[in-house]
Amino acid sequence: MSKIVHVVGARPNFMKIAPIISALGAHPAVTQRLVHTGQHYDHKMAHVFFDELGLPRPDRDLEVGSGTHAEQTGAVMVRFEKVLSDERPDLVVVVGDVNSTLAAALVAAKMGVPVAHVEAGLRSFDWTMPEEINRVVTDRLSAILLAPSEDGAVNLRREGAAEASIFVVGNVMIDTLMAHRASAPWPAVSAALGLADRGYAVLTLHRPANVDDPARLRVLVDRLRQVTAQMPVVFPIHPRTARRFEEQGLGTETSGLRLVDPLGYREFLALMDHAACVLTDSGGIQEETTVLGVPCFTLRDNTERPVTIDEGTNTLVMADGRLLPDAFDDLLRSGGKRGRVPNLWDGQAGRRTADVLTRYLGA
Ligand code: UD1
């Protein structure tokens, strides 16, 4: 019997781990444990996803909560070290690029437990992003590097990762999207928010670079008026951003954006799937819109997911939104980018990941 400990902490982690846990469930020689670090802890940021995605209850909740990077990373490390001492697993699986990912990988590597990193090799080459530091260090510490697309493997090779440790398995988050798309509750969402199919835009915004500087935030909100003048812009607001909006006296009236609470996974999926376009600074949403075929305008200067631009529906409009006017005009005139679904984003990435892990364990 081999034992795997999976670690999740923040909202985008939950949809990545679900298909892997499910696929590994078919392997009788593998025991799984799920650890939630508690980096995200509000019902709407965390618990709702466990129910919706059919995730098992976490075996351990480290309840680290919010803090500075060092406080949060350090708290996960101290508490996760105890978990690993108790559990003594054969493998630790970490996903994505949040502080919990790095903290767990660091503890496991130092305790001599091999680490598998799901979503390996993504690079923005922007060292001002905390996530870029988390990605690079996590990959360096990992024995198994599971890349969502070929560009990830290219980055890993360039950094000197051993060829035998690199596996291009596809995008596990897209497995979750495909499993839930047909049952996403568009009738309820459209009725509750009074929205017409393709008659609105969706906005998400939470990166410190976009929301923490009041002057930058004002510029961005002003640039978005070009969109709000044409169609409703629904904005499920992240708690970090909600705080900034409050401090700046920005609300639905003053910003022109339709502020709503964070949504559950399936509600948000329905909202994206029927939108005219999505505006975002998130990583995962760039990928999800590419698969949904919905034009995406990314409010960042760079992306660690270039395949969404080269093949998908994504366009970078810069962190201050200065390229948004042209891109949005193009959408109104031509309907925007259509793109195609990247190779191996086919709903089978969880199974391929499970195959790599069980082969590694000899299970
Ligand atoms: C984190 C990740 C980011 C990811 C994002 C997804 C890092 C460095 N950042 O950013 O990569 O894209 O999650 O959402 O790991 N808060 C709540 N309730 C919660 C969680 C957070 O109110 O359940 C508030 C707190 O005020 C907290 C702030 O949001 O200080 C930021 O939370 P944190 O987890 O530190 O970073 P995110 O901005 O969510």
mmCIF file of C-alpha atoms and ligand atoms in Angstrom:
data_model
loop_
_atom_site.group_PDB
_atom_site.id
_atom_site.type_symbol
_atom_site.label_atom_id
_atom_site.label_comp_id
_atom_site.label_asym_id
_atom_site.label_seq_id
_atom_site.Cartn_x
_atom_site.Cartn_y
_atom_site.Cartn_z
ATOM 1 C CA MET A 1 0.000 0.000 0.000
ATOM 2 C CA SER A 2 1.324 3.485 -0.908
ATOM 3 C CA LYS A 3 0.200 6.633 0.863
ATOM 4 C CA ILE A 4 -0.242 10.006 -0.866
ATOM 5 C CA VAL A 5 -0.849 13.293 0.976
ATOM 6 C CA HIS A 6 -2.522 15.985 -1.182
ATOM 7 C CA VAL A 7 -2.228 19.627 -0.125
ATOM 8 C CA VAL A 8 -4.700 22.400 -0.999
ATOM 9 C CA GLY A 9 -5.046 25.865 0.455
ATOM 10 C CA ALA A 10 -6.615 28.498 -1.761
ATOM 11 C CA ARG A 11 -9.643 28.684 -4.035
ATOM 12 C CA PRO A 12 -7.967 27.732 -7.339
ATOM 13 C CA ASN A 13 -6.415 24.615 -5.772
ATOM 14 C CA PHE A 14 -9.693 22.834 -5.127
ATOM 15 C CA MET A 15 -10.728 22.352 -8.760
ATOM 16 C CA LYS A 16 -7.235 21.076 -9.602
ATOM 17 C CA ILE A 17 -7.045 18.373 -6.943
ATOM 18 C CA ALA A 18 -10.595 17.008 -7.446
ATOM 19 C CA PRO A 19 -9.959 15.014 -10.659
ATOM 20 C CA ILE A 20 -6.672 13.632 -9.311
ATOM 21 C CA ILE A 21 -8.257 12.341 -6.094
ATOM 22 C CA SER A 22 -11.069 10.874 -8.119
ATOM 23 C CA ALA A 23 -8.738 9.108 -10.601
ATOM 24 C CA LEU A 24 -6.498 7.760 -7.835
ATOM 25 C CA GLY A 25 -9.613 6.366 -6.149
ATOM 26 C CA ALA A 26 -9.577 3.660 -8.837
ATOM 27 C CA HIS A 27 -6.189 2.384 -7.612
ATOM 28 C CA PRO A 28 -6.748 -0.013 -4.711
ATOM 29 C CA ALA A 29 -3.070 0.054 -3.703
ATOM 30 C CA VAL A 30 -3.128 3.801 -2.943
ATOM 31 C CA THR A 31 -4.321 5.442 0.282
ATOM 32 C CA GLN A 32 -5.046 9.161 0.028
ATOM 33 C CA ARG A 33 -5.072 11.911 2.645
ATOM 34 C CA LEU A 34 -6.252 15.464 1.985
ATOM 35 C CA VAL A 35 -4.739 18.399 3.889
ATOM 36 C CA HIS A 36 -6.347 21.857 3.688
ATOM 37 C CA THR A 37 -3.958 24.531 4.922
ATOM 38 C CA GLY A 38 -6.773 27.027 5.565
ATOM 39 C CA GLN A 39 -5.081 29.800 3.519
ATOM 40 C CA HIS A 40 -8.602 30.484 2.263
ATOM 41 C CA TYR A 41 -11.186 29.965 4.971
ATOM 42 C CA ASP A 42 -14.407 31.896 4.180
ATOM 43 C CA HIS A 43 -17.288 29.620 3.210
ATOM 44 C CA LYS A 44 -17.493 31.282 -0.218
ATOM 45 C CA MET A 45 -13.728 31.056 -0.815
ATOM 46 C CA ALA A 46 -13.212 27.460 0.308
ATOM 47 C CA HIS A 47 -15.882 25.221 1.834
ATOM 48 C CA VAL A 48 -18.472 25.666 -0.875
ATOM 49 C CA PHE A 49 -16.031 24.052 -3.335
ATOM 50 C CA PHE A 50 -15.584 20.895 -1.247
ATOM 51 C CA ASP A 51 -19.314 20.261 -1.453
ATOM 52 C CA GLU A 52 -19.743 21.240 -5.091
ATOM 53 C CA LEU A 53 -16.755 19.339 -6.430
ATOM 54 C CA GLY A 54 -17.432 16.207 -4.407
ATOM 55 C CA LEU A 55 -14.096 16.504 -2.596
ATOM 56 C CA PRO A 56 -13.682 14.412 0.531
ATOM 57 C CA ARG A 57 -13.650 16.343 3.840
ATOM 58 C CA PRO A 58 -10.042 17.276 4.542
ATOM 59 C CA ASP A 59 -8.364 14.816 6.906
ATOM 60 C CA ARG A 60 -6.449 17.763 8.376
ATOM 61 C CA ASP A 61 -7.258 21.501 8.384
ATOM 62 C CA LEU A 62 -4.205 23.519 9.379
ATOM 63 C CA GLU A 63 -6.295 26.714 9.814
ATOM 64 C CA VAL A 64 -3.426 29.066 9.002
ATOM 65 C CA GLY A 65 -5.637 31.924 7.739
ATOM 66 C CA SER A 66 -4.343 35.218 6.345
ATOM 67 C CA GLY A 67 -1.099 37.067 7.059
ATOM 68 C CA THR A 68 2.041 38.392 5.429
ATOM 69 C CA HIS A 69 3.802 36.056 3.027
ATOM 70 C CA ALA A 70 6.289 34.995 5.694
ATOM 71 C CA GLU A 71 3.592 34.526 8.340
ATOM 72 C CA GLN A 72 1.400 32.474 6.047
ATOM 73 C CA THR A 73 4.204 30.394 4.510
ATOM 74 C CA GLY A 74 5.824 29.856 7.907
ATOM 75 C CA ALA A 75 2.566 28.836 9.583
ATOM 76 C CA VAL A 76 1.869 26.225 6.891
ATOM 77 C CA MET A 77 5.417 24.894 7.219
ATOM 78 C CA VAL A 78 5.324 24.473 10.994
ATOM 79 C CA ARG A 79 1.920 22.786 10.972
ATOM 80 C CA PHE A 80 2.505 20.674 7.878
ATOM 81 C CA GLU A 81 5.755 19.309 9.300
ATOM 82 C CA LYS A 82 3.751 17.775 12.153
ATOM 83 C CA VAL A 83 1.274 16.263 9.694
ATOM 84 C CA LEU A 84 4.064 14.644 7.692
ATOM 85 C CA SER A 85 5.685 13.297 10.858
ATOM 86 C CA ASP A 86 2.374 11.624 11.766
ATOM 87 C CA GLU A 87 1.367 10.445 8.313
ATOM 88 C CA ARG A 88 4.762 9.414 6.864
ATOM 89 C CA PRO A 89 3.486 9.340 3.245
ATOM 90 C CA ASP A 90 5.332 8.013 0.220
ATOM 91 C CA LEU A 91 4.494 11.105 -1.848
ATOM 92 C CA VAL A 92 3.166 14.651 -1.374
ATOM 93 C CA VAL A 93 1.097 16.199 -4.182
ATOM 94 C CA VAL A 94 0.935 20.004 -4.409
ATOM 95 C CA VAL A 95 -0.975 22.038 -7.015
ATOM 96 C CA GLY A 96 -0.686 25.512 -8.492
ATOM 97 C CA ASP A 97 1.402 28.410 -7.244
ATOM 98 C CA VAL A 98 -0.006 29.755 -3.992
ATOM 99 C CA ASN A 99 1.895 30.177 -0.728
ATOM 100 C CA SER A 100 0.525 26.863 0.578
ATOM 101 C CA THR A 101 2.003 25.087 -2.469
ATOM 102 C CA LEU A 102 5.510 26.358 -1.801
ATOM 103 C CA ALA A 103 5.319 25.843 1.968
ATOM 104 C CA ALA A 104 4.219 22.213 1.700
ATOM 105 C CA ALA A 105 6.806 21.418 -0.982
ATOM 106 C CA LEU A 106 9.592 22.882 1.115
ATOM 107 C CA VAL A 107 8.660 20.858 4.199
ATOM 108 C CA ALA A 108 8.261 17.609 2.270
ATOM 109 C CA ALA A 109 11.548 17.997 0.376
ATOM 110 C CA LYS A 110 13.444 18.644 3.610
ATOM 111 C CA MET A 111 11.862 15.587 5.221
ATOM 112 C CA GLY A 112 12.933 13.459 2.291
ATOM 113 C CA VAL A 113 9.393 12.876 1.006
ATOM 114 C CA PRO A 114 9.173 13.158 -2.804
ATOM 115 C CA VAL A 115 6.955 15.958 -4.128
ATOM 116 C CA ALA A 116 4.783 15.900 -7.242
ATOM 117 C CA HIS A 117 3.900 19.366 -8.574
ATOM 118 C CA VAL A 118 0.730 19.662 -10.606
ATOM 119 C CA GLU A 119 0.872 22.674 -12.975
ATOM 120 C CA ALA A 120 4.663 22.590 -13.224
ATOM 121 C CA GLY A 121 6.713 24.715 -15.600
ATOM 122 C CA LEU A 122 4.443 27.757 -15.938
ATOM 123 C CA ARG A 123 6.525 30.946 -16.036
ATOM 124 C CA SER A 124 5.585 34.616 -16.310
ATOM 125 C CA PHE A 125 9.285 35.570 -15.927
ATOM 126 C CA ASP A 126 8.008 38.343 -13.660
ATOM 127 C CA TRP A 127 9.768 38.122 -10.304
ATOM 128 C CA THR A 128 7.551 40.815 -8.778
ATOM 129 C CA MET A 129 4.749 38.224 -8.677
ATOM 130 C CA PRO A 130 4.776 36.136 -5.504
ATOM 131 C CA GLU A 131 3.336 33.281 -7.551
ATOM 132 C CA GLU A 132 6.380 33.247 -9.875
ATOM 133 C CA ILE A 133 8.677 32.725 -6.883
ATOM 134 C CA ASN A 134 6.363 29.988 -5.627
ATOM 135 C CA ARG A 135 6.350 28.264 -9.044
ATOM 136 C CA VAL A 136 10.090 28.296 -9.625
ATOM 137 C CA VAL A 137 11.020 27.120 -6.128
ATOM 138 C CA THR A 138 8.298 24.462 -5.991
ATOM 139 C CA ASP A 139 9.437 23.022 -9.321
ATOM 140 C CA ARG A 140 13.056 22.962 -8.149
ATOM 141 C CA LEU A 141 11.996 20.960 -5.081
ATOM 142 C CA SER A 142 9.794 18.478 -6.931
ATOM 143 C CA ALA A 143 10.687 14.964 -8.061
ATOM 144 C CA ILE A 144 7.696 14.736 -10.411
ATOM 145 C CA LEU A 145 6.834 17.703 -12.646
ATOM 146 C CA LEU A 146 3.362 17.514 -14.191
ATOM 147 C CA ALA A 147 3.054 20.180 -16.877
ATOM 148 C CA PRO A 148 -0.312 21.260 -18.330
ATOM 149 C CA SER A 149 1.147 22.074 -21.752
ATOM 150 C CA GLU A 150 4.339 21.645 -23.780
ATOM 151 C CA ASP A 151 5.591 25.187 -23.031
ATOM 152 C CA GLY A 152 5.820 24.172 -19.366
ATOM 153 C CA ALA A 153 8.095 21.273 -20.274
ATOM 154 C CA VAL A 154 10.268 23.606 -22.378
ATOM 155 C CA ASN A 155 10.713 25.965 -19.400
ATOM 156 C CA LEU A 156 11.593 23.082 -17.080
ATOM 157 C CA ARG A 157 14.193 21.693 -19.487
ATOM 158 C CA ARG A 158 15.715 25.140 -19.881
ATOM 159 C CA GLU A 159 16.097 25.304 -16.090
ATOM 160 C CA GLY A 160 17.862 21.955 -16.065
ATOM 161 C CA ALA A 161 15.111 19.668 -14.748
ATOM 162 C CA ALA A 162 15.820 15.982 -15.445
ATOM 163 C CA GLU A 163 13.947 14.779 -18.513
ATOM 164 C CA ALA A 164 12.711 11.708 -16.626
ATOM 165 C CA SER A 165 10.952 13.942 -14.062
ATOM 166 C CA ILE A 166 8.871 15.885 -16.651
ATOM 167 C CA PHE A 167 5.411 14.700 -17.755
ATOM 168 C CA VAL A 168 3.063 16.712 -19.960
ATOM 169 C CA VAL A 169 -0.302 15.444 -18.720
ATOM 170 C CA GLY A 170 -2.663 18.256 -19.737
ATOM 171 C CA ASN A 171 -4.761 20.577 -17.640
ATOM 172 C CA VAL A 172 -6.519 19.051 -14.635
ATOM 173 C CA MET A 173 -8.626 22.168 -14.062
ATOM 174 C CA ILE A 174 -10.212 21.573 -17.452
ATOM 175 C CA ASP A 175 -11.256 18.066 -16.326
ATOM 176 C CA THR A 176 -13.322 19.745 -13.624
ATOM 177 C CA LEU A 177 -14.757 22.275 -16.061
ATOM 178 C CA MET A 178 -15.811 19.537 -18.467
ATOM 179 C CA ALA A 179 -17.375 17.476 -15.687
ATOM 180 C CA HIS A 180 -19.567 20.385 -14.526
ATOM 181 C CA ARG A 181 -20.252 22.454 -17.637
ATOM 182 C CA ALA A 182 -23.478 20.729 -18.670
ATOM 183 C CA SER A 183 -25.008 21.081 -15.199
ATOM 184 C CA ALA A 184 -23.884 24.668 -14.546
ATOM 185 C CA PRO A 185 -27.050 26.520 -13.471
ATOM 186 C CA TRP A 186 -27.373 29.194 -16.179
ATOM 187 C CA PRO A 187 -31.199 29.535 -15.848
ATOM 188 C CA ALA A 188 -30.895 30.325 -12.122
ATOM 189 C CA VAL A 189 -27.884 32.639 -12.569
ATOM 190 C CA SER A 190 -29.403 34.564 -15.469
ATOM 191 C CA ALA A 191 -32.699 34.956 -13.609
ATOM 192 C CA ALA A 192 -31.078 36.031 -10.333
ATOM 193 C CA LEU A 193 -28.837 38.621 -12.014
ATOM 194 C CA GLY A 194 -31.205 39.595 -14.843
ATOM 195 C CA LEU A 195 -28.710 38.725 -17.593
ATOM 196 C CA ALA A 196 -29.187 37.848 -21.261
ATOM 197 C CA ASP A 197 -27.051 35.264 -23.077
ATOM 198 C CA ARG A 198 -23.889 37.093 -24.424
ATOM 199 C CA GLY A 199 -25.364 40.396 -23.217
ATOM 200 C CA TYR A 200 -22.894 41.114 -20.405
ATOM 201 C CA ALA A 201 -19.253 40.930 -19.339
ATOM 202 C CA VAL A 202 -17.698 39.264 -16.278
ATOM 203 C CA LEU A 203 -14.857 40.827 -14.293
ATOM 204 C CA THR A 204 -12.523 39.345 -11.676
ATOM 205 C CA LEU A 205 -9.712 41.286 -10.041
ATOM 206 C CA HIS A 206 -7.565 40.357 -7.068
ATOM 207 C CA ARG A 207 -3.832 40.698 -7.837
ATOM 208 C CA PRO A 208 -2.023 42.991 -5.419
ATOM 209 C CA ALA A 209 -0.440 44.718 -8.469
ATOM 210 C CA ASN A 210 -3.914 45.700 -9.703
ATOM 211 C CA VAL A 211 -5.843 46.445 -6.542
ATOM 212 C CA ASP A 212 -3.489 47.465 -3.728
ATOM 213 C CA ASP A 213 -2.338 50.794 -5.216
ATOM 214 C CA PRO A 214 -5.272 53.270 -5.027
ATOM 215 C CA ALA A 215 -4.101 55.314 -8.047
ATOM 216 C CA ARG A 216 -3.711 52.191 -10.195
ATOM 217 C CA LEU A 217 -7.112 50.895 -9.099
ATOM 218 C CA ARG A 218 -8.776 54.218 -10.057
ATOM 219 C CA VAL A 219 -7.172 54.178 -13.533
ATOM 220 C CA LEU A 220 -8.362 50.637 -14.064
ATOM 221 C CA VAL A 221 -11.923 51.328 -12.907
ATOM 222 C CA ASP A 222 -12.018 54.348 -15.249
ATOM 223 C CA ARG A 223 -10.807 52.308 -18.215
ATOM 224 C CA LEU A 224 -13.498 49.711 -17.505
ATOM 225 C CA ARG A 225 -16.156 52.408 -18.049
ATOM 226 C CA GLN A 226 -15.685 51.829 -21.760
ATOM 227 C CA VAL A 227 -17.146 48.354 -21.211
ATOM 228 C CA THR A 228 -19.786 49.350 -18.644
ATOM 229 C CA ALA A 229 -21.074 51.955 -21.132
ATOM 230 C CA GLN A 230 -21.918 49.106 -23.541
ATOM 231 C CA MET A 231 -23.078 46.239 -21.318
ATOM 232 C CA PRO A 232 -23.489 45.244 -17.657
ATOM 233 C CA VAL A 233 -20.202 44.125 -16.090
ATOM 234 C CA VAL A 234 -20.815 41.546 -13.342
ATOM 235 C CA PHE A 235 -18.047 41.572 -10.753
ATOM 236 C CA PRO A 236 -17.956 38.776 -8.156
ATOM 237 C CA ILE A 237 -15.596 40.500 -5.787
ATOM 238 C CA HIS A 238 -12.664 38.829 -3.981
ATOM 239 C CA PRO A 239 -12.380 39.772 -0.264
ATOM 240 C CA ARG A 240 -9.012 41.514 -0.820
ATOM 241 C CA THR A 241 -10.539 43.680 -3.553
ATOM 242 C CA ALA A 242 -13.740 44.279 -1.576
ATOM 243 C CA ARG A 243 -11.617 45.833 1.147
ATOM 244 C CA ARG A 244 -9.849 48.117 -1.371
ATOM 245 C CA PHE A 245 -13.149 49.161 -2.966
ATOM 246 C CA GLU A 246 -14.527 50.081 0.457
ATOM 247 C CA GLU A 247 -11.406 52.108 1.303
ATOM 248 C CA GLN A 248 -11.707 53.996 -2.005
ATOM 249 C CA GLY A 249 -15.456 54.597 -1.676
ATOM 250 C CA LEU A 250 -16.063 52.488 -4.786
ATOM 251 C CA GLY A 251 -19.364 50.620 -5.060
ATOM 252 C CA THR A 252 -21.819 49.564 -7.754
ATOM 253 C CA GLU A 253 -22.985 53.190 -8.191
ATOM 254 C CA THR A 254 -19.575 54.856 -8.227
ATOM 255 C CA SER A 255 -17.684 52.253 -10.249
ATOM 256 C CA GLY A 256 -20.391 51.312 -12.748
ATOM 257 C CA LEU A 257 -19.568 47.653 -12.026
ATOM 258 C CA ARG A 258 -22.224 45.268 -10.710
ATOM 259 C CA LEU A 259 -20.619 44.065 -7.499
ATOM 260 C CA VAL A 260 -21.766 40.637 -6.270
ATOM 261 C CA ASP A 261 -20.401 38.259 -3.628
ATOM 262 C CA PRO A 262 -17.942 35.527 -4.692
ATOM 263 C CA LEU A 263 -19.875 32.753 -6.465
ATOM 264 C CA GLY A 264 -19.746 28.992 -6.190
ATOM 265 C CA TYR A 265 -17.868 27.004 -8.844
ATOM 266 C CA ARG A 266 -20.835 26.005 -10.982
ATOM 267 C CA GLU A 267 -22.565 29.404 -10.781
ATOM 268 C CA PHE A 268 -19.364 31.108 -11.894
ATOM 269 C CA LEU A 269 -18.892 28.585 -14.682
ATOM 270 C CA ALA A 270 -22.401 29.359 -15.992
ATOM 271 C CA LEU A 271 -21.659 33.079 -15.757
ATOM 272 C CA MET A 272 -18.457 32.752 -17.821
ATOM 273 C CA ASP A 273 -19.966 30.340 -20.343
ATOM 274 C CA HIS A 274 -22.713 32.779 -21.404
ATOM 275 C CA ALA A 275 -20.756 36.055 -21.248
ATOM 276 C CA ALA A 276 -19.853 38.240 -24.224
ATOM 277 C CA CYS A 277 -16.360 38.474 -22.734
ATOM 278 C CA VAL A 278 -14.439 38.017 -19.485
ATOM 279 C CA LEU A 279 -12.007 40.535 -17.998
ATOM 280 C CA THR A 280 -9.614 39.115 -15.437
ATOM 281 C CA ASP A 281 -6.237 39.129 -13.714
ATOM 282 C CA SER A 282 -6.616 35.474 -12.667
ATOM 283 C CA GLY A 283 -4.463 32.673 -14.081
ATOM 284 C CA GLY A 284 -7.010 29.876 -14.241
ATOM 285 C CA ILE A 285 -9.742 31.973 -15.831
ATOM 286 C CA GLN A 286 -7.494 32.587 -18.860
ATOM 287 C CA GLU A 287 -7.495 28.811 -19.360
ATOM 288 C CA GLU A 288 -11.182 28.240 -18.648
ATOM 289 C CA THR A 289 -12.325 30.925 -21.128
ATOM 290 C CA THR A 290 -10.083 29.391 -23.794
ATOM 291 C CA VAL A 291 -11.901 26.077 -23.414
ATOM 292 C CA LEU A 292 -15.323 27.762 -23.264
ATOM 293 C CA GLY A 293 -14.507 29.754 -26.434
ATOM 294 C CA VAL A 294 -15.280 33.051 -24.679
ATOM 295 C CA PRO A 295 -12.988 36.024 -25.427
ATOM 296 C CA CYS A 296 -10.823 36.897 -22.409
ATOM 297 C CA PHE A 297 -9.074 40.220 -21.752
ATOM 298 C CA THR A 298 -6.310 39.737 -19.211
ATOM 299 C CA LEU A 299 -5.535 42.774 -17.075
ATOM 300 C CA ARG A 300 -1.843 41.969 -16.672
ATOM 301 C CA ASP A 301 1.426 42.828 -18.418
ATOM 302 C CA ASN A 302 2.385 39.175 -18.849
ATOM 303 C CA THR A 303 1.048 35.674 -18.466
ATOM 304 C CA GLU A 304 2.509 32.342 -17.391
ATOM 305 C CA ARG A 305 -0.087 30.725 -19.671
ATOM 306 C CA PRO A 306 1.038 31.780 -23.202
ATOM 307 C CA VAL A 307 -0.841 28.911 -24.851
ATOM 308 C CA THR A 308 -4.092 30.762 -24.047
ATOM 309 C CA ILE A 309 -2.858 33.636 -26.230
ATOM 310 C CA ASP A 310 -1.177 31.624 -28.997
ATOM 311 C CA GLU A 311 -4.001 29.105 -29.372
ATOM 312 C CA GLY A 312 -6.892 30.292 -27.206
ATOM 313 C CA THR A 313 -9.195 33.279 -26.760
ATOM 314 C CA ASN A 314 -6.947 35.341 -24.491
ATOM 315 C CA THR A 315 -5.592 38.856 -25.158
ATOM 316 C CA LEU A 316 -3.259 40.720 -22.788
ATOM 317 C CA VAL A 317 -4.588 44.243 -22.244
ATOM 318 C CA MET A 318 -2.011 45.203 -19.578
ATOM 319 C CA ALA A 319 -2.334 45.702 -15.842
ATOM 320 C CA ASP A 320 -3.558 49.293 -16.283
ATOM 321 C CA GLY A 321 -5.964 48.198 -19.028
ATOM 322 C CA ARG A 322 -4.398 50.527 -21.635
ATOM 323 C CA LEU A 323 -4.946 48.074 -24.493
ATOM 324 C CA LEU A 324 -8.540 47.381 -23.490
ATOM 325 C CA PRO A 325 -10.177 50.082 -25.671
ATOM 326 C CA ASP A 326 -8.823 48.612 -28.931
ATOM 327 C CA ALA A 327 -9.439 45.021 -27.878
ATOM 328 C CA PHE A 328 -12.993 45.787 -26.776
ATOM 329 C CA ASP A 329 -13.739 47.666 -30.027
ATOM 330 C CA ASP A 330 -12.575 44.607 -31.904
ATOM 331 C CA LEU A 331 -14.915 42.433 -29.848
ATOM 332 C CA LEU A 332 -17.872 44.693 -30.644
ATOM 333 C CA ARG A 333 -16.996 44.752 -34.340
ATOM 334 C CA SER A 334 -15.923 41.170 -34.990
ATOM 335 C CA GLY A 335 -17.034 39.125 -31.959
ATOM 336 C CA GLY A 336 -13.429 38.744 -30.769
ATOM 337 C CA LYS A 337 -10.973 35.849 -30.667
ATOM 338 C CA ARG A 338 -12.320 32.301 -31.047
ATOM 339 C CA GLY A 339 -9.199 30.154 -30.765
ATOM 340 C CA ARG A 340 -8.904 26.414 -30.251
ATOM 341 C CA VAL A 341 -8.558 24.110 -27.253
ATOM 342 C CA PRO A 342 -4.891 23.246 -26.519
ATOM 343 C CA ASN A 343 -3.581 19.707 -26.816
ATOM 344 C CA LEU A 344 -4.423 17.399 -23.858
ATOM 345 C CA TRP A 345 -6.978 19.795 -22.343
ATOM 346 C CA ASP A 346 -9.462 17.012 -22.896
ATOM 347 C CA GLY A 347 -10.914 16.050 -19.516
ATOM 348 C CA GLN A 348 -8.427 13.172 -19.045
ATOM 349 C CA ALA A 349 -5.560 14.978 -17.299
ATOM 350 C CA GLY A 350 -6.514 13.612 -13.858
ATOM 351 C CA ARG A 351 -6.305 10.055 -15.140
ATOM 352 C CA ARG A 352 -2.942 10.700 -16.825
ATOM 353 C CA THR A 353 -1.678 12.310 -13.607
ATOM 354 C CA ALA A 354 -2.826 9.319 -11.548
ATOM 355 C CA ASP A 355 -1.049 6.982 -13.989
ATOM 356 C CA VAL A 356 2.243 8.885 -13.600
ATOM 357 C CA LEU A 357 1.960 8.911 -9.793
ATOM 358 C CA THR A 358 1.095 5.228 -9.439
ATOM 359 C CA ARG A 359 3.871 4.222 -11.818
ATOM 360 C CA TYR A 360 6.313 6.277 -9.737
ATOM 361 C CA LEU A 361 5.109 4.547 -6.565
ATOM 362 C CA GLY A 362 5.051 1.135 -8.172
ATOM 363 C CA ALA A 363 1.460 0.860 -6.948
HETATM 364 C C1 UD1 B 1 -4.108 33.884 -3.205
HETATM 365 C C2 UD1 B 1 -2.873 33.487 -4.014
HETATM 366 C C3 UD1 B 1 -3.090 33.845 -5.478
HETATM 367 C C4 UD1 B 1 -4.368 33.248 -5.990
HETATM 368 C C5 UD1 B 1 -5.516 33.686 -5.102
HETATM 369 C C6 UD1 B 1 -6.833 33.098 -5.540
HETATM 370 C C7 UD1 B 1 -0.702 33.611 -2.869
HETATM 371 C C8 UD1 B 1 0.559 34.376 -2.766
HETATM 372 N N1 UD1 B 1 -1.693 34.203 -3.576
HETATM 373 O O1 UD1 B 1 -4.221 35.318 -3.278
HETATM 374 O O2 UD1 B 1 -2.015 33.325 -6.235
HETATM 375 O O3 UD1 B 1 -4.577 33.684 -7.321
HETATM 376 O O4 UD1 B 1 -5.239 33.267 -3.757
HETATM 377 O O5 UD1 B 1 -7.894 33.668 -4.827
HETATM 378 O O6 UD1 B 1 -0.785 32.526 -2.360
HETATM 379 N N2 UD1 B 1 -9.355 36.730 2.589
HETATM 380 C C9 UD1 B 1 -10.589 36.581 3.158
HETATM 381 N N3 UD1 B 1 -11.128 35.319 3.214
HETATM 382 C C10 UD1 B 1 -10.499 34.234 2.712
HETATM 383 C C11 UD1 B 1 -9.242 34.402 2.145
HETATM 384 C C12 UD1 B 1 -8.675 35.658 2.071
HETATM 385 O O7 UD1 B 1 -11.208 37.536 3.614
HETATM 386 O O8 UD1 B 1 -11.047 33.112 2.806
HETATM 387 C C13 UD1 B 1 -8.779 38.093 2.501
HETATM 388 C C14 UD1 B 1 -7.882 38.419 3.668
HETATM 389 O O9 UD1 B 1 -8.053 39.754 3.975
HETATM 390 C C15 UD1 B 1 -6.494 38.220 3.103
HETATM 391 C C16 UD1 B 1 -6.671 38.577 1.650
HETATM 392 O O10 UD1 B 1 -7.989 38.178 1.325
HETATM 393 O O11 UD1 B 1 -5.544 39.006 3.741
HETATM 394 C C17 UD1 B 1 -5.685 37.917 0.748
HETATM 395 O O12 UD1 B 1 -5.708 36.494 0.910
HETATM 396 P P1 UD1 B 1 -4.407 35.615 0.548
HETATM 397 O O13 UD1 B 1 -4.696 34.176 0.651
HETATM 398 O O14 UD1 B 1 -3.252 36.132 1.323
HETATM 399 O O15 UD1 B 1 -4.114 35.995 -0.948
HETATM 400 P P2 UD1 B 1 -5.083 36.111 -2.209
HETATM 401 O O16 UD1 B 1 -5.098 37.524 -2.636
HETATM 402 O O17 UD1 B 1 -6.388 35.422 -1.975
#
